[in-house]
XYZ file of C-alpha atoms in Angstrom:
278
model
C -31.360 -16.782 -27.043
C -31.487 -19.513 -24.840
C -29.504 -19.648 -21.502
C -27.798 -23.146 -20.787
C -28.691 -24.742 -17.659
C -25.630 -24.624 -15.070
C -23.613 -27.855 -14.779
C -22.984 -27.217 -11.237
C -24.060 -30.227 -8.917
C -26.099 -29.570 -6.101
C -24.411 -27.243 -3.505
C -22.473 -29.023 -0.872
C -25.288 -28.498 1.656
C -26.441 -32.235 2.012
C -23.964 -33.930 -0.306
C -21.266 -34.073 2.069
C -23.327 -35.347 4.733
C -24.531 -38.407 3.071
C -22.014 -39.327 0.484
C -20.071 -41.890 2.430
C -22.929 -43.870 4.083
C -25.096 -43.723 0.967
C -22.565 -45.246 -1.446
C -22.416 -48.613 0.409
C -26.162 -49.119 0.009
C -27.528 -47.092 -2.861
C -24.584 -46.545 -4.739
C -22.665 -43.117 -5.476
C -25.012 -40.105 -5.755
C -25.865 -39.094 -9.234
C -24.250 -35.912 -10.596
C -27.556 -34.219 -11.355
C -27.893 -30.694 -12.868
C -29.987 -28.513 -10.595
C -32.731 -28.271 -13.253
C -34.154 -31.119 -15.465
C -36.392 -30.772 -18.303
C -39.924 -32.044 -17.691
C -41.172 -34.320 -20.467
C -38.382 -32.651 -22.536
C -38.273 -29.030 -23.011
C -42.163 -28.893 -22.785
C -42.676 -25.166 -22.503
C -41.340 -24.687 -26.177
C -42.255 -28.268 -27.805
C -44.893 -30.975 -27.494
C -44.046 -32.969 -24.421
C -42.510 -36.436 -24.443
C -41.603 -36.129 -28.021
C -38.064 -36.231 -29.752
C -38.647 -32.484 -30.674
C -38.921 -31.682 -26.901
C -35.827 -33.539 -26.231
C -33.937 -31.942 -29.337
C -35.330 -28.560 -27.794
C -33.898 -29.371 -24.453
C -30.537 -30.292 -25.789
C -30.331 -27.002 -27.896
C -31.205 -25.008 -24.637
C -28.412 -26.413 -22.746
C -30.113 -28.992 -20.673
C -28.090 -32.038 -19.647
C -31.010 -34.336 -18.249
C -34.713 -34.709 -19.238
C -37.642 -36.628 -17.540
C -39.758 -38.741 -19.615
C -42.786 -41.194 -19.342
C -42.893 -44.546 -20.793
C -45.702 -46.810 -21.449
C -46.840 -49.836 -23.563
C -49.003 -49.937 -26.444
C -51.425 -52.683 -26.870
C -48.864 -54.723 -29.065
C -46.215 -54.307 -26.308
C -44.214 -51.559 -28.001
C -42.814 -49.031 -25.191
C -43.452 -45.581 -26.228
C -42.811 -42.032 -24.740
C -46.177 -40.918 -23.499
C -47.830 -39.643 -20.324
C -51.600 -40.207 -20.500
C -53.597 -43.443 -20.674
C -55.260 -42.133 -23.847
C -53.922 -39.999 -26.825
C -56.736 -37.443 -27.133
C -54.967 -34.683 -25.220
C -51.626 -34.743 -27.136
C -52.666 -35.896 -30.619
C -55.159 -35.651 -33.398
C -56.621 -39.166 -32.296
C -58.813 -40.624 -29.809
C -58.718 -43.870 -27.764
C -56.652 -45.725 -25.111
C -52.997 -46.353 -25.631
C -53.636 -50.107 -24.707
C -55.742 -50.466 -27.785
C -53.284 -48.992 -30.287
C -50.398 -50.905 -32.078
C -47.183 -49.234 -33.240
C -48.495 -48.924 -36.902
C -51.772 -46.860 -35.744
C -49.783 -44.951 -33.190
C -47.313 -43.716 -35.886
C -50.198 -42.226 -38.066
C -51.118 -39.829 -35.297
C -49.956 -36.398 -35.322
C -48.696 -35.662 -31.747
C -47.496 -32.034 -32.530
C -50.141 -29.752 -33.911
C -51.971 -29.729 -30.434
C -48.976 -27.680 -29.307
C -48.097 -25.794 -32.221
C -48.842 -26.225 -36.001
C -45.121 -25.959 -36.635
C -44.910 -29.393 -35.045
C -47.455 -31.157 -37.288
C -45.147 -33.773 -38.497
C -44.111 -35.105 -34.981
C -44.978 -38.679 -34.211
C -45.082 -40.553 -31.279
C -41.812 -41.660 -30.071
C -40.811 -45.218 -29.437
C -38.600 -45.779 -26.326
C -35.766 -47.102 -28.673
C -35.924 -43.900 -30.822
C -35.681 -41.777 -27.724
C -32.927 -43.691 -26.148
C -30.888 -43.466 -29.368
C -31.297 -39.841 -29.469
C -30.312 -39.252 -25.757
C -27.319 -41.422 -26.201
C -26.123 -39.561 -29.408
C -26.707 -36.184 -27.323
C -24.937 -37.502 -24.418
C -27.875 -36.607 -22.116
C -29.183 -38.011 -18.952
C -32.602 -39.527 -18.384
C -35.057 -39.660 -15.531
C -37.484 -42.345 -17.036
C -40.992 -42.688 -15.215
C -42.449 -45.921 -15.654
C -46.123 -44.732 -15.922
C -48.777 -47.349 -15.055
C -52.166 -46.500 -16.406
C -55.325 -48.360 -15.733
C -55.269 -52.109 -16.847
C -51.541 -51.920 -17.739
C -49.280 -54.468 -16.232
C -46.292 -52.838 -14.234
C -44.077 -56.013 -14.549
C -44.549 -56.183 -18.270
C -43.499 -52.576 -18.707
C -40.510 -52.936 -16.560
C -39.396 -56.166 -18.129
C -39.721 -54.516 -21.551
C -38.005 -51.220 -20.630
C -35.344 -51.772 -18.356
C -33.074 -53.916 -20.443
C -33.464 -51.464 -23.143
C -32.575 -48.448 -21.154
C -29.348 -50.131 -19.553
C -28.194 -51.193 -22.917
C -28.521 -47.651 -24.269
C -27.417 -45.329 -21.465
C -24.546 -45.648 -18.867
C -25.638 -45.878 -15.244
C -24.424 -42.375 -14.483
C -27.091 -41.234 -16.770
C -30.189 -43.017 -16.015
C -32.485 -42.773 -13.118
C -35.968 -44.881 -13.329
C -38.684 -43.601 -11.280
C -42.334 -44.518 -10.731
C -45.368 -44.002 -8.244
C -46.177 -47.664 -8.706
C -44.332 -49.926 -6.268
C -44.897 -52.995 -8.413
C -43.200 -51.482 -11.368
C -40.144 -50.437 -9.412
C -39.949 -53.924 -7.560
C -40.093 -55.419 -11.108
C -37.326 -53.067 -12.223
C -35.048 -53.988 -9.417
C -35.657 -57.623 -10.331
C -34.338 -56.683 -13.867
C -31.037 -55.338 -12.212
C -30.273 -56.081 -8.458
C -27.182 -53.754 -8.334
C -28.110 -50.194 -7.173
C -24.825 -49.003 -8.502
C -26.130 -49.946 -12.166
C -29.762 -49.037 -11.980
C -30.705 -46.100 -9.836
C -34.469 -46.122 -8.713
C -36.556 -43.294 -7.605
C -39.575 -43.267 -5.366
C -42.164 -40.784 -6.636
C -44.758 -39.481 -4.102
C -47.162 -36.681 -3.897
C -45.851 -36.015 -0.420
C -43.739 -38.294 1.623
C -45.777 -41.104 3.171
C -45.490 -43.095 6.230
C -43.383 -46.249 5.308
C -41.228 -44.420 2.696
C -38.071 -45.772 4.390
C -39.140 -49.327 4.043
C -39.796 -48.720 0.380
C -36.461 -47.311 -0.128
C -34.553 -50.032 1.715
C -36.491 -52.836 -0.020
C -36.064 -51.354 -3.523
C -32.369 -50.040 -2.774
C -33.666 -46.647 -4.167
C -31.324 -43.621 -4.814
C -33.844 -40.864 -4.753
C -37.175 -39.592 -3.551
C -39.270 -37.270 -6.060
C -41.912 -35.049 -4.490
C -44.304 -32.297 -5.220
C -42.481 -29.246 -4.304
C -45.581 -27.420 -3.360
C -46.069 -29.810 -0.427
C -42.428 -29.824 0.821
C -41.296 -29.023 4.180
C -37.647 -28.552 5.501
C -37.887 -31.575 7.856
C -38.880 -33.828 4.804
C -35.701 -32.821 3.045
C -33.687 -33.449 6.058
C -35.144 -36.883 6.629
C -34.601 -37.849 2.838
C -30.988 -36.825 3.183
C -30.479 -38.643 6.493
C -31.488 -41.749 4.820
C -28.782 -41.349 2.252
C -31.063 -40.548 -0.690
C -31.195 -37.479 -3.157
C -34.325 -35.441 -3.107
C -35.915 -34.119 -6.481
C -39.063 -31.935 -6.707
C -41.629 -31.713 -9.569
C -42.857 -29.597 -11.381
C -41.833 -25.951 -10.673
C -41.668 -23.123 -12.930
C -41.189 -20.074 -10.911
C -37.659 -19.695 -9.560
C -38.411 -17.062 -7.066
C -41.150 -19.065 -5.411
C -39.030 -22.239 -5.418
C -36.116 -20.427 -3.575
C -36.701 -21.895 -0.098
C -36.641 -25.382 -1.507
C -32.918 -24.866 -2.272
C -32.341 -23.384 0.922
C -33.725 -26.560 2.662
C -31.270 -28.531 0.474
C -33.205 -30.018 -2.533
C -30.837 -31.709 -4.934
C -32.769 -30.791 -8.264
C -35.889 -29.584 -9.751
C -37.878 -30.771 -12.680
C -39.224 -28.039 -14.713
C -41.141 -27.377 -17.880
C -38.362 -24.630 -18.578
C -35.112 -25.130 -16.896
C -33.752 -22.147 -18.597
C -35.884 -20.086 -16.246
C -33.827 -21.315 -13.335
C -30.501 -20.934 -15.202
C -31.564 -17.162 -15.938
C -32.480 -16.585 -12.228
C -29.295 -18.136 -10.897
C -27.416 -15.796 -13.267
C -29.241 -12.785 -12.076
C -28.681 -14.001 -8.273
C -32.341 -14.784 -7.561
C -31.226 -18.460 -6.481
């Protein structure tokens, strides 16, 4: 039996400290669950698929993190890699596929033969499912080699804004050009929250945050330091960490004030909290 992810928003730690000044610049803080399902519930279903999101919903997850890219014909699809070899029965680059060929791929059997009927999800399919399930989405604009950041943002952002309310949508990327294009699609940070994705916090991140009217910073939890958490909160932003699967090892990050964790299996964190580990 799966354990639902707690609905509790991040403990008062930093929220009270930055709620008032941040609202004027970045919009009100998102009410995020403590754990977000990475590429759907990717510990139990093939990543970035409708099945993974259904599994997340069934397990009690309220938010998922997913990747979006464009096929060669301009169709936005939920996919992480530049190619299809790792997560399908096909080969080749995403930018050389059209939706008809992409739909022919089996994108589930690599994970488990039970998912042999799973097909690549378009963004529209995924948004419809998330809306029906009343779930939140951290959508990463994934920029692979020879992909156009502006074209991706211009295609994706209007669809996402039309499908989900601002309180259930967070768009992130490692690519600053993609985020700049996203902000051009919606200038109001109350309507479109943007997240800055980094490996570790670099110099100049504050300038990125101000220029993009970002609402959050997303960092590799293994490289996190307590001073980093404090700096992000002092700037009025929320801090999310990726991709953690060991609640006990992650415990110091909660103590430093991290707002949410992205995990392949958020139910591990729910179980740990119920047992008093976190």
